[in-house]
Structures are given as C-alpha cells and as structure tokens.
Short mmCIF file of C-alpha atoms in Angstrom, two decimals:
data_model
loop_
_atom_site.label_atom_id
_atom_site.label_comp_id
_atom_site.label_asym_id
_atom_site.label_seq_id
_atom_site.Cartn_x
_atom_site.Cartn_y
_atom_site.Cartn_z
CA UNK A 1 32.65 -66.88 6.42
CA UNK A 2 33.08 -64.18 4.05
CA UNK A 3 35.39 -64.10 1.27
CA UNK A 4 39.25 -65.31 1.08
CA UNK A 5 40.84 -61.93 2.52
CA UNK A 6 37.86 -59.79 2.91
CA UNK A 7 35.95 -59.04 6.32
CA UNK A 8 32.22 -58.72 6.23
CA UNK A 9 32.36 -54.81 6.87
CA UNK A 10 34.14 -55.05 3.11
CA UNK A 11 31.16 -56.88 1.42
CA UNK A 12 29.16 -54.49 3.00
CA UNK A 13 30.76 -51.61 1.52
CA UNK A 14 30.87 -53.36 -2.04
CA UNK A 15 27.41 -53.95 -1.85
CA UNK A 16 26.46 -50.15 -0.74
CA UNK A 17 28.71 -48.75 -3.30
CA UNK A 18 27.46 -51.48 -6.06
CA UNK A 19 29.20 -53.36 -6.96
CA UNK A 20 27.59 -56.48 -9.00
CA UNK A 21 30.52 -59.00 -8.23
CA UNK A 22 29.80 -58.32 -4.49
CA UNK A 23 25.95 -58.85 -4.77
CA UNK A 24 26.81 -62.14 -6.41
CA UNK A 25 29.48 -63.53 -3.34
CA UNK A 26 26.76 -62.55 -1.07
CA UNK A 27 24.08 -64.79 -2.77
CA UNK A 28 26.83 -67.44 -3.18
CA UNK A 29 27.43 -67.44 0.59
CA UNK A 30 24.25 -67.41 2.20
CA UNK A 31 21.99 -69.05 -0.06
CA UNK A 32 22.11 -72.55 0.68
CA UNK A 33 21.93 -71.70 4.75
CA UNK A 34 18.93 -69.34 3.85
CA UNK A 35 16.84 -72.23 1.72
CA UNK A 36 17.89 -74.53 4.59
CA UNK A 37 16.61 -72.19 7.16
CA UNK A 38 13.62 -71.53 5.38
CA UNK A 39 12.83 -74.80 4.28
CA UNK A 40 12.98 -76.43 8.11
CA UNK A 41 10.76 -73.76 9.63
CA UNK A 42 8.01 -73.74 6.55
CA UNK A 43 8.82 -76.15 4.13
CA UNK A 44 9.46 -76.12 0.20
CA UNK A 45 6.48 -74.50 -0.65
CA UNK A 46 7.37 -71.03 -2.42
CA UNK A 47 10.66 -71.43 -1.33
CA UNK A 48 12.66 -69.55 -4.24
CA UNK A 49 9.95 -67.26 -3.77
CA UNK A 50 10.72 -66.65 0.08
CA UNK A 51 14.85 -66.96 -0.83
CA UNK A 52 14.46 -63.90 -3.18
CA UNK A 53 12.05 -61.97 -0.62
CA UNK A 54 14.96 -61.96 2.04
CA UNK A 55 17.80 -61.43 -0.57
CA UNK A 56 15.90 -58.43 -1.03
CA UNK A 57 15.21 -57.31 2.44
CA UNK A 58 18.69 -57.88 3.13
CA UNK A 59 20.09 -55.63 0.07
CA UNK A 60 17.84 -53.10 0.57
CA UNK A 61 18.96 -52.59 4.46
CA UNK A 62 22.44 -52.68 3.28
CA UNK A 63 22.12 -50.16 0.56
CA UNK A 64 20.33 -47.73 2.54
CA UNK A 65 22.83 -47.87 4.90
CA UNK A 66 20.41 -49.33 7.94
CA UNK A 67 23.01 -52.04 8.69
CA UNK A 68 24.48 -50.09 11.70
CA UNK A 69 27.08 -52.98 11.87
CA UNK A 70 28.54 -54.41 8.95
CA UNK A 71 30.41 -57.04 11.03
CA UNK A 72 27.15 -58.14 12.04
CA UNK A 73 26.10 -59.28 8.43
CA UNK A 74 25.18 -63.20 9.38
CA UNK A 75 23.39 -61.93 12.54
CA UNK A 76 21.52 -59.54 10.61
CA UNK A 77 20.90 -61.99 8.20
CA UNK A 78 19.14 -64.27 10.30
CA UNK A 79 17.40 -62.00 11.70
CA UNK A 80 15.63 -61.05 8.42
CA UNK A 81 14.78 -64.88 7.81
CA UNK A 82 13.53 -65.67 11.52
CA UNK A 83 11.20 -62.23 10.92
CA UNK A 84 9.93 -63.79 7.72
CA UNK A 85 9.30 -67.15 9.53
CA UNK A 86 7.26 -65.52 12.49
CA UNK A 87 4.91 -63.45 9.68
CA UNK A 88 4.46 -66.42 7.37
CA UNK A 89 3.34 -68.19 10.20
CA UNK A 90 1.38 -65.55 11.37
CA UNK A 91 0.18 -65.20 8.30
CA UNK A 92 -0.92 -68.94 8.41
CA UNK A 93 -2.65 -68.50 11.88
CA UNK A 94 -4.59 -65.80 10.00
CA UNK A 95 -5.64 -67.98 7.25
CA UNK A 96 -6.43 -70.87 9.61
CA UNK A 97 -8.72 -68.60 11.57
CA UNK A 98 -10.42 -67.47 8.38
CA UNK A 99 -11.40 -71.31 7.83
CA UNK A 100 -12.79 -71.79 11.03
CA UNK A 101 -14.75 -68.75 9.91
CA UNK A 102 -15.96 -68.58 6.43
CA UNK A 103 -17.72 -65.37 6.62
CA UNK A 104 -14.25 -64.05 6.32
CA UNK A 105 -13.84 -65.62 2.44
CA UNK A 106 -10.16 -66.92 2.37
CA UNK A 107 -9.79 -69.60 0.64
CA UNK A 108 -9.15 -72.83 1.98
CA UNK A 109 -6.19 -75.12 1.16
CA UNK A 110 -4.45 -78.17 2.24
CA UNK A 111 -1.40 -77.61 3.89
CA UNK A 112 -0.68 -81.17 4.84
CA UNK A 113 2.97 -82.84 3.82
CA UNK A 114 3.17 -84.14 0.42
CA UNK A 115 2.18 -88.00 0.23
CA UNK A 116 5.75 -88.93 -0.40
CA UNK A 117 7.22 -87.07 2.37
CA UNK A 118 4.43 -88.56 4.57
CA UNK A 119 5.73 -92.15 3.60
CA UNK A 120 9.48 -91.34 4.30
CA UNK A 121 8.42 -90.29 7.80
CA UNK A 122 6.07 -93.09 8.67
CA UNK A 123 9.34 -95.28 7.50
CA UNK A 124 11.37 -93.44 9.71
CA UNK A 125 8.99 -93.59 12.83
CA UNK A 126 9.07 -97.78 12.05
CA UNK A 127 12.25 -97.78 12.00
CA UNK A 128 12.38 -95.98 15.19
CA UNK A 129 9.76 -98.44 16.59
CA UNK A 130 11.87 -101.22 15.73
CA UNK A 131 15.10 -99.44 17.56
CA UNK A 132 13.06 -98.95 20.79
CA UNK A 133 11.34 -102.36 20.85
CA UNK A 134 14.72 -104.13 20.63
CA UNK A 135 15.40 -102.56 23.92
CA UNK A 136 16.01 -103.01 27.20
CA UNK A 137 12.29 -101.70 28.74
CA UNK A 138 14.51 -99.82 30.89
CA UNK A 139 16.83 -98.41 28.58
CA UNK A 140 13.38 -97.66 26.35
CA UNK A 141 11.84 -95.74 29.12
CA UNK A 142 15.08 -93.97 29.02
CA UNK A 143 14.33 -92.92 25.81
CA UNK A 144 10.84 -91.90 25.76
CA UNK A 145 11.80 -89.79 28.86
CA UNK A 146 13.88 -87.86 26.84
CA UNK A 147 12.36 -87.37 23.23
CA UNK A 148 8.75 -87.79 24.30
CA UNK A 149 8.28 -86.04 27.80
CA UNK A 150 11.31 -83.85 27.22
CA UNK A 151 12.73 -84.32 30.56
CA UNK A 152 16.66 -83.06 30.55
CA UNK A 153 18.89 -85.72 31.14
CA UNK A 154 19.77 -84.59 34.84
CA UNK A 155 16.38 -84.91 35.91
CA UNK A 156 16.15 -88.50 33.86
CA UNK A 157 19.27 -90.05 35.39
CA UNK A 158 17.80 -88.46 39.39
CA UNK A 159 14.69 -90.36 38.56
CA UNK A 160 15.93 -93.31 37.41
CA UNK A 161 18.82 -93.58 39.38
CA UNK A 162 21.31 -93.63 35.98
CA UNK A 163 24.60 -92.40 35.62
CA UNK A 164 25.49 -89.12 33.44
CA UNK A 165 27.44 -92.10 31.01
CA UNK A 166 25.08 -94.61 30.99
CA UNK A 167 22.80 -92.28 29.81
CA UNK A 168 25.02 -91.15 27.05
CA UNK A 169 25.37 -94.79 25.88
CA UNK A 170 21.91 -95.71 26.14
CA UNK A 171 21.17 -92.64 24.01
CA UNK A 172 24.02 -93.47 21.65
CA UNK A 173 23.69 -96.91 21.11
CA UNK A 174 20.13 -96.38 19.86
CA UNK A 175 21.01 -94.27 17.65
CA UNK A 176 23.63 -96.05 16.04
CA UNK A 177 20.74 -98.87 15.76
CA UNK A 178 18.37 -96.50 13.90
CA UNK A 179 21.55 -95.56 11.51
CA UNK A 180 22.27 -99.65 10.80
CA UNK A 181 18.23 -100.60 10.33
CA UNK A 182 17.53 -97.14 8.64
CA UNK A 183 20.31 -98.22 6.21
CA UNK A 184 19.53 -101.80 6.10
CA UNK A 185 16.09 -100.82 4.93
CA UNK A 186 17.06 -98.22 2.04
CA UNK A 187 19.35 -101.17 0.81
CA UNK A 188 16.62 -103.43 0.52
CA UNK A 189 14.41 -100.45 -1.32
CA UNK A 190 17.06 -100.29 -3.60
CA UNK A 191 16.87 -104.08 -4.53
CA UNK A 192 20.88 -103.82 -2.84
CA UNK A 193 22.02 -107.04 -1.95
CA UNK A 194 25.26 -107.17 -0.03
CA UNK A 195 28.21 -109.25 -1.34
CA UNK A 196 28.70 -112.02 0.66
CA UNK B 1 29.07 -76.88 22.50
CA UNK B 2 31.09 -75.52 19.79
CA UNK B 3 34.08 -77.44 18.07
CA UNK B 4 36.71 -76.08 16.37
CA UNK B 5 36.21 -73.25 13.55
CA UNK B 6 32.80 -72.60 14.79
CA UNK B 7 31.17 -76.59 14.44
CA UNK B 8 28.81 -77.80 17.03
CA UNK B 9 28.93 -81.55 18.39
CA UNK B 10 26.10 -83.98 17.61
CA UNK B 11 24.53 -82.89 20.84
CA UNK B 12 24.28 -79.84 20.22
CA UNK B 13 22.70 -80.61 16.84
CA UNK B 14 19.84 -83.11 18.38
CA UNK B 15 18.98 -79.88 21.08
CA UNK B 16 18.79 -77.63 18.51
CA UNK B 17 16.50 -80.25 16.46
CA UNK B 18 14.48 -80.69 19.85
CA UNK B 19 13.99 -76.82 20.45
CA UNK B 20 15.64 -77.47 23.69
CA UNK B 21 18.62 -74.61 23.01
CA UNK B 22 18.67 -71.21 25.04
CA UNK B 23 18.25 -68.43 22.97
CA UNK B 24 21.45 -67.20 22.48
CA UNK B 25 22.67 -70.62 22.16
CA UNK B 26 20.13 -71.38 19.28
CA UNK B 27 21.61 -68.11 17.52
CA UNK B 28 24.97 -69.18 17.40
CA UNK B 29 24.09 -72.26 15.68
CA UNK B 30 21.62 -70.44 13.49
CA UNK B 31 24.34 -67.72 12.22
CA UNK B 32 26.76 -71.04 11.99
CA UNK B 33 24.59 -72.55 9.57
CA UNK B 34 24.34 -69.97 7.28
CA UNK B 35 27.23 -70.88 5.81
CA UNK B 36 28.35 -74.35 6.92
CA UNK B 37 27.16 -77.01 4.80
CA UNK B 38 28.66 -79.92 7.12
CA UNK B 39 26.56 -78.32 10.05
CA UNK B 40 22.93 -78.14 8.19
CA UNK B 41 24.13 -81.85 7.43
CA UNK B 42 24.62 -82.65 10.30
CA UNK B 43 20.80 -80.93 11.58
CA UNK B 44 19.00 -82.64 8.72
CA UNK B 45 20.58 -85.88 10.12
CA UNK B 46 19.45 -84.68 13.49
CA UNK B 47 15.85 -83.13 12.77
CA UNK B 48 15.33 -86.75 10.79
CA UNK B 49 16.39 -88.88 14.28
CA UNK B 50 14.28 -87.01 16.84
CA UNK B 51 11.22 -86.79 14.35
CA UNK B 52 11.10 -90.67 14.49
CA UNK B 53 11.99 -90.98 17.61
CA UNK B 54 9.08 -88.81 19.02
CA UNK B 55 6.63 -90.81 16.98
CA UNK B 56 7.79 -93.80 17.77
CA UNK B 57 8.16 -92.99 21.76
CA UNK B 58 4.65 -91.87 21.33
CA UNK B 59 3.12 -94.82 19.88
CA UNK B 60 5.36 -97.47 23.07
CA UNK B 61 3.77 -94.79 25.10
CA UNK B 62 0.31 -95.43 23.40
CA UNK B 63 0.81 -99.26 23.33
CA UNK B 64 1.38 -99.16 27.05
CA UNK B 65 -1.36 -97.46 28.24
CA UNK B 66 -3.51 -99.63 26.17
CA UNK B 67 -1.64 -103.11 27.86
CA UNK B 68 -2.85 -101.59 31.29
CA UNK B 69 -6.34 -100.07 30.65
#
C-alpha cells in the first residue's frame, strides 16, 4: 500500500517532480515483491541486475509522464516485471535455438538449478513420496488427479464419486502430513533431538 | 478468494502456484504481492508443496504403470 497518508497518485507526483525521498519509498515498497516476482518466474541469476532494470523502466514511465494513471502504480508495476519475464524468456528460447544450431555462435551455458537447490527439491519430492504412500490408494489417486493430471476438483469428485468436503480433507490432511515429515526431517538435519 | 485487507486463502495460493488462476484472478494476487510479505510467504510455502507433490504423483504414477506392464 503506499505510504501512511499518501495515495499512489501522490508518489507519483513526488517522483515526476523529484523528489529523492519519494524515489526511495518507492524502492522501499516494491522491492521485495519485485525480487520475489522475479526470482519465481527466472530464478536468482542476475537478479539485482533485473531489480534495477525495472526500477528503471518504471521511473522513467513515471517521469515522462506515460503513467496515464497514477492510481494504477502496482498494476503498472507488474506489468513492467511480467514484460521483462516474457523477453528474458524469449530471450532464452533464442539462445536455446542458437544451441541446437551452432552456425549461429551463441555461446552455450548450463542453465540447470544449482546442485544445492537440486538436493532441497529431490528432499522435498521424498518427502512427498512418503505423504502419498502412507495413503489410502484411494485418497492417493485423489491426489495425483489433482496435482499430476490437473483435473479441477469438480470433475475429480464426478469421477470418483467424492464429496466437495471429502475432497477438501483428503487434500488437507496430506498436506498437513508433508508439513509434520518435512519438519521432522529438517530436525533430524539439524542433529535436533526433541525433549522428551 | 480474497480475505480481509486484500489476503488470499491458502487455496488461492496453491492455484496460483499450479497456474490454474484466470487471468484477472492471477493479477489480483500478482499486484497483492507486491507489497505483502505474509502473501509471497504464504506462495513460497505453496510453490514448495505442489513442486513435490507433482514429482512425487509422477513417480506413484510411474511405479504403477511399471506394477502392470
């Protein structure tokens, strides 16, 4: 939200007329939710990098007045980082292609997760493994329905005959079981042994 | 979808996580969590579940079809 007592058509104005203090609130606000949003879609390479970039797509429209509605800042806002996610990955479709075809003389690099990150996530997926073979096979179908084929849960309860809440706690109750077992295992990572 | 002061539920979270969300629903989270840092919690939390979950719903998948073949 923006500042205590201030409406986003204000920051706006500070920032056209500008003002340093109101350059700085608008970092302050929206740079955590920018990283975040960047980070999800293409990951922590360059990411102060790709922060700065929209920061200064973003001051740029404002100062030359192209924000036609100042109460529109977050909208416009994430409009500038979805663009930048849809040419970076363009961009990477490019490169990609260029691989396939070295004639074109990009140079090739790996763009796989980091080891590390690749461990957490095979931990994860065990843990998740672990969740769904403690199940009910019908409760398990249930879930692979739903994360794996991507069926809505309308069409999963018509098929298999559930009800709108037992689908809710089948859906629930595994999850709280991946929360305890995901926990249970970062304890034991830790060397944490609970008091008894 | 939306709680109070502009907060989505949990559902809402694991649909955005899953790419399920209309478009204009998607948005509203999107502009929402551009400044709340509960909320991008709350997605991480959500984008972390529904990773392992596919995986791990893919490999029971896998592990069935090799039990019948």
């Amino acid at each position: 939200m923006p500042p205590a007592g201030q409406s986003w058509s204000r920051l706006v104005k500070r920032i056209q007329s500008g003002e340093a203090s109101a350059m700085e609130e608008m970092y302050g606000i929206f740079t955590t939710g920018i990283r975040f949003y960047l980070c999800r879609q293409l990951g922590p390479q360059d990411l102060d990098d790709r922060v700065h970039e929209a920061f200064v797509t973003i001051t740029q429209a404002i100062r030359k007045g192209e924000l036609r509605e100042p109460e529109r800042l977050m909208g416009y806002v994430r409009t500038v980082v979805r663009r930048q996610v849809a040419a970076q990955i363009e961009a990477a479709v490019e490169q990609r292609r260029r691989q396939i075809d070295p004639s074109l003389g990009a140079v090739v690099c790996d763009r796989r997760p980091n080891p590390e990150r690749q461990a957490i996530e095979r931990e994860e997926a065990a843990v998740a493994y672990r969740v769904l073979q403690s199940l009910p096979p019908r409760d398990r179908e249930v879930l692979v329905r739903f994360y794996l084929k991507e069926q809505s849960p309308a069409e999963i309860c018509r098929e298999m005959d559930l009800s709108a809440t037992q689908f809710r706690l089948t859906k629930s109750r595994a999850k709280m079981r991946f929360g305890e077992l995901g926990r249970a295992r970062l304890a034991h990572h830790r060397g944490f042994r609970p008091q008894e | 979808m939306a709680e109070s002061g502009g907060h989505f539920d949990d559902e809402a979270s694991e649909r955005y996580s899953m790419g399920t969300l209309s478009g204009e629903e998607a948005e509203q989270i999107e502009e929402h969590l551009l400044i709340c840092e509960a909320c991008r919690r709350r997605v991480a939390g959500s984008d972390t579940y529904v990773t392992a979950m596919r995986r791990a719903a893919a490999r029971v998948r896998r592990s069935k079809k090799r039990r019948k073949d």
